[in-house]
C-alpha positions as a printed Julia matrix, in Angstrom:
254×3 Matrix{Float64}:
  -0.72  -213.35   21.59
  -1.47  -210.23   19.61
  -4.71  -208.7    18.31
  -5.33  -207.55   14.77
  -8.17  -207.64   12.28
  -9.09  -208.85    8.8
 -10.41  -206.38    6.23
 -12.91  -208.92    4.94
 -15.89  -206.93    6.28
 -14.88  -204.22    8.71
 -12.24  -202.16    6.94
 -13.13  -203.29    3.43
 -13.74  -199.68    2.37
 -10.61  -198.2     4.01
  -7.41  -197.32    2.23
  -4.03  -198.15    3.75
  -3.61  -194.84    5.68
  -7.12  -195.24    7.15
  -6.36  -198.82    8.23
  -3.15  -197.74    9.93
  -4.88  -194.8    11.61
  -7.68  -197.01   12.96
  -5.17  -199.48   14.36
  -3.4   -196.67   16.16
  -6.65  -195.39   17.67
  -7.94  -198.79   18.83
  -4.85  -200.69   19.95
  -5.03  -203.3    17.21
  -1.44  -203.88   16.12
  -1.77  -205.85   12.88
  -3.95  -206.49    9.85
  -4.6   -209.11    7.19
  -5.52  -207.39    3.94
  -8.29  -209.22    2.1
  -7.57  -208.95   -1.6
  -9.83  -206.98   -3.98
 -10.8   -204.41   -1.34
 -10.36  -200.64   -1.18
  -6.79  -200.74    0.16
  -5.65  -201.62   -3.37
  -2.76  -203.83   -2.28
  -2.7   -206.24   -5.21
  -0.21  -208.05   -7.4
  -0.64  -205.3   -10.01
   1.35  -202.84   -7.86
   4.64  -201.63   -9.3
   7.93  -202.05   -7.45
   7.77  -198.43   -6.27
   4.17  -198.83   -5.1
   5.08  -201.96   -3.16
   7.91  -200.11   -1.47
   5.54  -197.29   -0.51
   2.98  -199.67    1.04
   5.74  -201.35    3.0
   7.01  -197.97    4.22
   3.53  -196.88    5.31
   3.07  -199.94    7.51
   6.58  -199.77    8.94
   6.35  -196.04    9.7
   2.86  -196.51   11.15
   3.98  -199.23   13.55
   1.36  -201.68   12.26
   2.18  -205.25   11.27
   1.08  -206.37    7.83
   0.27  -209.84    9.12
  -0.87  -211.41    5.87
  -2.58  -211.18    2.52
  -5.99  -212.84    2.55
  -6.67  -214.38   -0.84
  -9.46  -216.58   -2.16
  -7.22  -218.99   -4.07
  -8.57  -222.54   -3.88
  -7.64  -225.87   -5.41
 -10.69  -228.15   -5.39
 -11.85  -227.7    -8.99
 -12.29  -230.72  -11.26
 -10.69  -228.63  -14.03
  -6.86  -228.99  -13.9
  -6.38  -225.67  -15.7
  -8.39  -223.88  -13.01
  -6.33  -225.51  -10.28
  -3.13  -224.48  -12.08
  -4.34  -220.88  -12.36
  -5.02  -220.8    -8.61
  -1.59  -222.25   -7.79
   0.1   -219.7   -10.06
  -1.96  -216.9    -8.52
  -0.94  -217.99   -5.03
   2.73  -217.87   -5.96
   2.24  -214.43   -7.52
   0.77  -213.14   -4.24
   3.57  -214.78   -2.28
   5.99  -212.65   -4.32
   3.9   -209.59   -3.47
   3.97  -210.53    0.21
   7.75  -210.88    0.12
   8.11  -207.42   -1.42
   5.86  -205.97    1.29
   7.73  -207.65    4.15
   4.55  -209.62    4.86
   5.04  -213.1     6.37
   2.11  -215.05    4.92
  -0.59  -215.61    2.31
  -3.95  -217.11    3.26
  -5.6   -219.59    0.9
  -8.59  -221.86    1.38
 -10.25  -225.14    0.49
 -13.8   -224.52   -0.64
 -15.55  -227.76   -1.45
 -15.58  -231.37   -2.55
 -16.54  -232.9    -5.9
 -18.6   -235.86   -4.72
 -21.63  -234.71   -6.75
 -19.43  -235.01   -9.85
 -18.56  -238.57   -8.87
 -15.08  -237.77   -7.56
 -14.3   -239.46   -4.22
 -13.81  -237.18   -1.24
 -10.31  -238.47   -0.57
  -9.21  -237.73   -4.13
 -10.21  -234.07   -3.82
  -8.62  -233.71   -0.39
  -5.4   -235.14   -1.84
  -5.61  -232.79   -4.83
  -6.04  -229.78   -2.56
  -3.21  -230.91   -0.32
  -0.79  -231.5    -3.19
  -1.54  -228.03   -4.56
  -0.98  -226.5    -1.12
   2.33  -228.34   -0.9
   3.43  -226.96   -4.26
   2.53  -223.43   -3.19
   4.28  -223.89    0.14
   7.47  -225.02   -1.58
   7.5   -222.03   -3.92
   6.7   -219.57   -1.12
   9.34  -221.02    1.19
  12.04  -219.66   -1.09
  10.51  -216.21   -0.62
  10.27  -216.45    3.17
   6.46  -216.43    3.03
   4.13  -218.89    4.77
   1.14  -220.49    3.06
  -1.77  -220.48    5.54
  -4.72  -222.73    4.78
  -7.95  -221.41    6.27
 -10.3   -223.92    7.9
 -13.0   -223.1     5.37
 -15.76  -224.46    3.15
 -19.11  -226.11    3.86
 -17.62  -229.62    3.7
 -13.88  -229.02    3.84
 -13.92  -227.03    7.1
 -14.37  -230.22    9.13
 -11.09  -230.55   11.08
 -10.6   -234.2    10.09
 -10.74  -233.18    6.43
  -8.42  -230.27    7.03
  -6.01  -232.67    8.71
  -6.11  -234.88    5.59
  -5.35  -231.85    3.4
  -2.36  -230.89    5.54
  -1.08  -234.46    5.62
  -1.2   -234.54    1.82
   0.51  -231.13    1.63
   3.32  -232.57    3.74
   5.39  -229.39    3.79
   6.88  -227.46    6.73
   5.88  -224.15    5.12
   2.18  -225.09    4.92
   0.27  -223.86    7.97
  -3.29  -223.82    9.24
  -5.27  -220.63    9.69
  -7.62  -221.63   12.52
 -10.96  -220.01   11.72
 -12.99  -220.37   14.95
 -15.94  -222.08   13.25
 -18.88  -222.72   15.55
 -19.42  -226.19   14.08
 -16.2   -227.49   15.6
 -17.59  -227.18   19.15
 -18.43  -230.59   20.65
 -20.1   -230.74   24.08
 -18.98  -227.19   24.75
 -15.33  -227.82   23.86
 -13.09  -227.45   20.81
 -10.14  -229.37   22.23
 -10.61  -232.64   20.3
 -10.84  -230.82   16.97
  -8.14  -228.34   17.91
  -5.71  -231.18   18.62
  -6.11  -232.49   15.07
  -4.57  -229.29   13.71
  -2.68  -227.7    16.6
   0.77  -228.69   15.33
   0.24  -226.69   12.12
  -1.49  -223.52   13.38
   0.31  -220.46   12.04
  -2.48  -217.89   12.26
  -5.84  -217.56   14.01
  -9.04  -215.86   12.89
 -11.56  -215.04   15.61
 -15.11  -213.9    14.97
 -18.05  -212.71   17.06
 -16.37  -212.83   20.43
 -19.58  -211.91   22.28
 -21.16  -215.24   21.28
 -20.73  -217.45   24.32
 -21.49  -220.7    22.45
 -17.91  -220.67   21.19
 -15.41  -221.36   24.02
 -13.12  -218.39   23.45
 -11.39  -218.72   26.8
 -10.59  -222.37   26.04
  -9.21  -221.45   22.61
  -6.89  -218.84   24.09
  -5.82  -221.23   26.85
  -4.98  -223.94   24.31
  -3.04  -221.52   22.14
  -1.1   -220.15   25.08
  -0.32  -223.65   26.38
   1.1   -224.5    22.96
   3.3   -221.41   23.02
   1.41  -219.55   20.3
   2.6   -215.96   20.24
   1.15  -214.9    16.91
  -1.9   -212.98   15.86
  -5.56  -213.55   16.57
  -7.31  -211.58   13.83
 -10.85  -210.3    14.3
 -13.04  -211.13   11.31
 -16.12  -209.11   12.14
 -18.93  -207.25   10.39
 -18.81  -203.59    9.44
 -20.13  -201.07   11.94
 -21.17  -197.42   11.52
 -19.06  -196.85   14.65
 -15.96  -198.95   13.9
 -13.7   -197.33   16.48
 -16.23  -197.94   19.25
 -16.84  -201.55   18.14
 -13.13  -202.31   17.94
 -12.6   -200.81   21.38
 -15.23  -203.09   22.91
 -13.83  -206.05   20.97
 -10.34  -205.45   22.33
 -11.68  -205.21   25.89
 -13.43  -208.6    25.56
 -10.32  -210.12   23.96
  -8.2   -208.91   26.88
 -10.67  -210.35   29.39
 -10.87  -213.77   27.7
  -7.12  -214.22   27.41
  -6.41  -213.17   30.99
């Protein structure tokens, strides 16, 4: 397994050279760029600008692991769902131009308060994911569905979404949510999604109520060799924080 980070909080104010420099100084080898942040890596980039971003990462020896978007498909408005699907495909094209292997998307809610059955929304989300996965497959880019949302993050619901997506290019981004721990273990919930895990987000690794060692053991037993990406809060001493984080990560995976 490899260690990187997400620019969702820490790194949100860094440009691409600063991100690459921090990775070099801390031993993090990859990054997921959360869209709309200071790095400026967006679908609006020209062909030349895309080539330059790709060159910066390649020359810097840092993996551009993914683009972290907020596209979601649970709306009761079909036009809104269509706009999110089209946006996902647009960012998959950007990822392909950058040599980036995946785009993260998310479920973000149900519509039961509007009288729409849970299963109908899960199916709607899954079908949209499947459409995105099919389009992105032709570009060599994975669609990674984050275990996310107050209601949708439950692993059994995520499993339903992935079953409805029914596409080999649709993957799970395991999100290390504390609510999936049952009697000190995540194994039962992990097993619901293990066959589709393509990326892993990890969070506050100092919090012992999440069984980090078990997560890493399960991933290693399943042959996972991809990235675990730290999604952590900003710090006034980011280099120091990331150094401590890497040390704990190394200890837990040993």
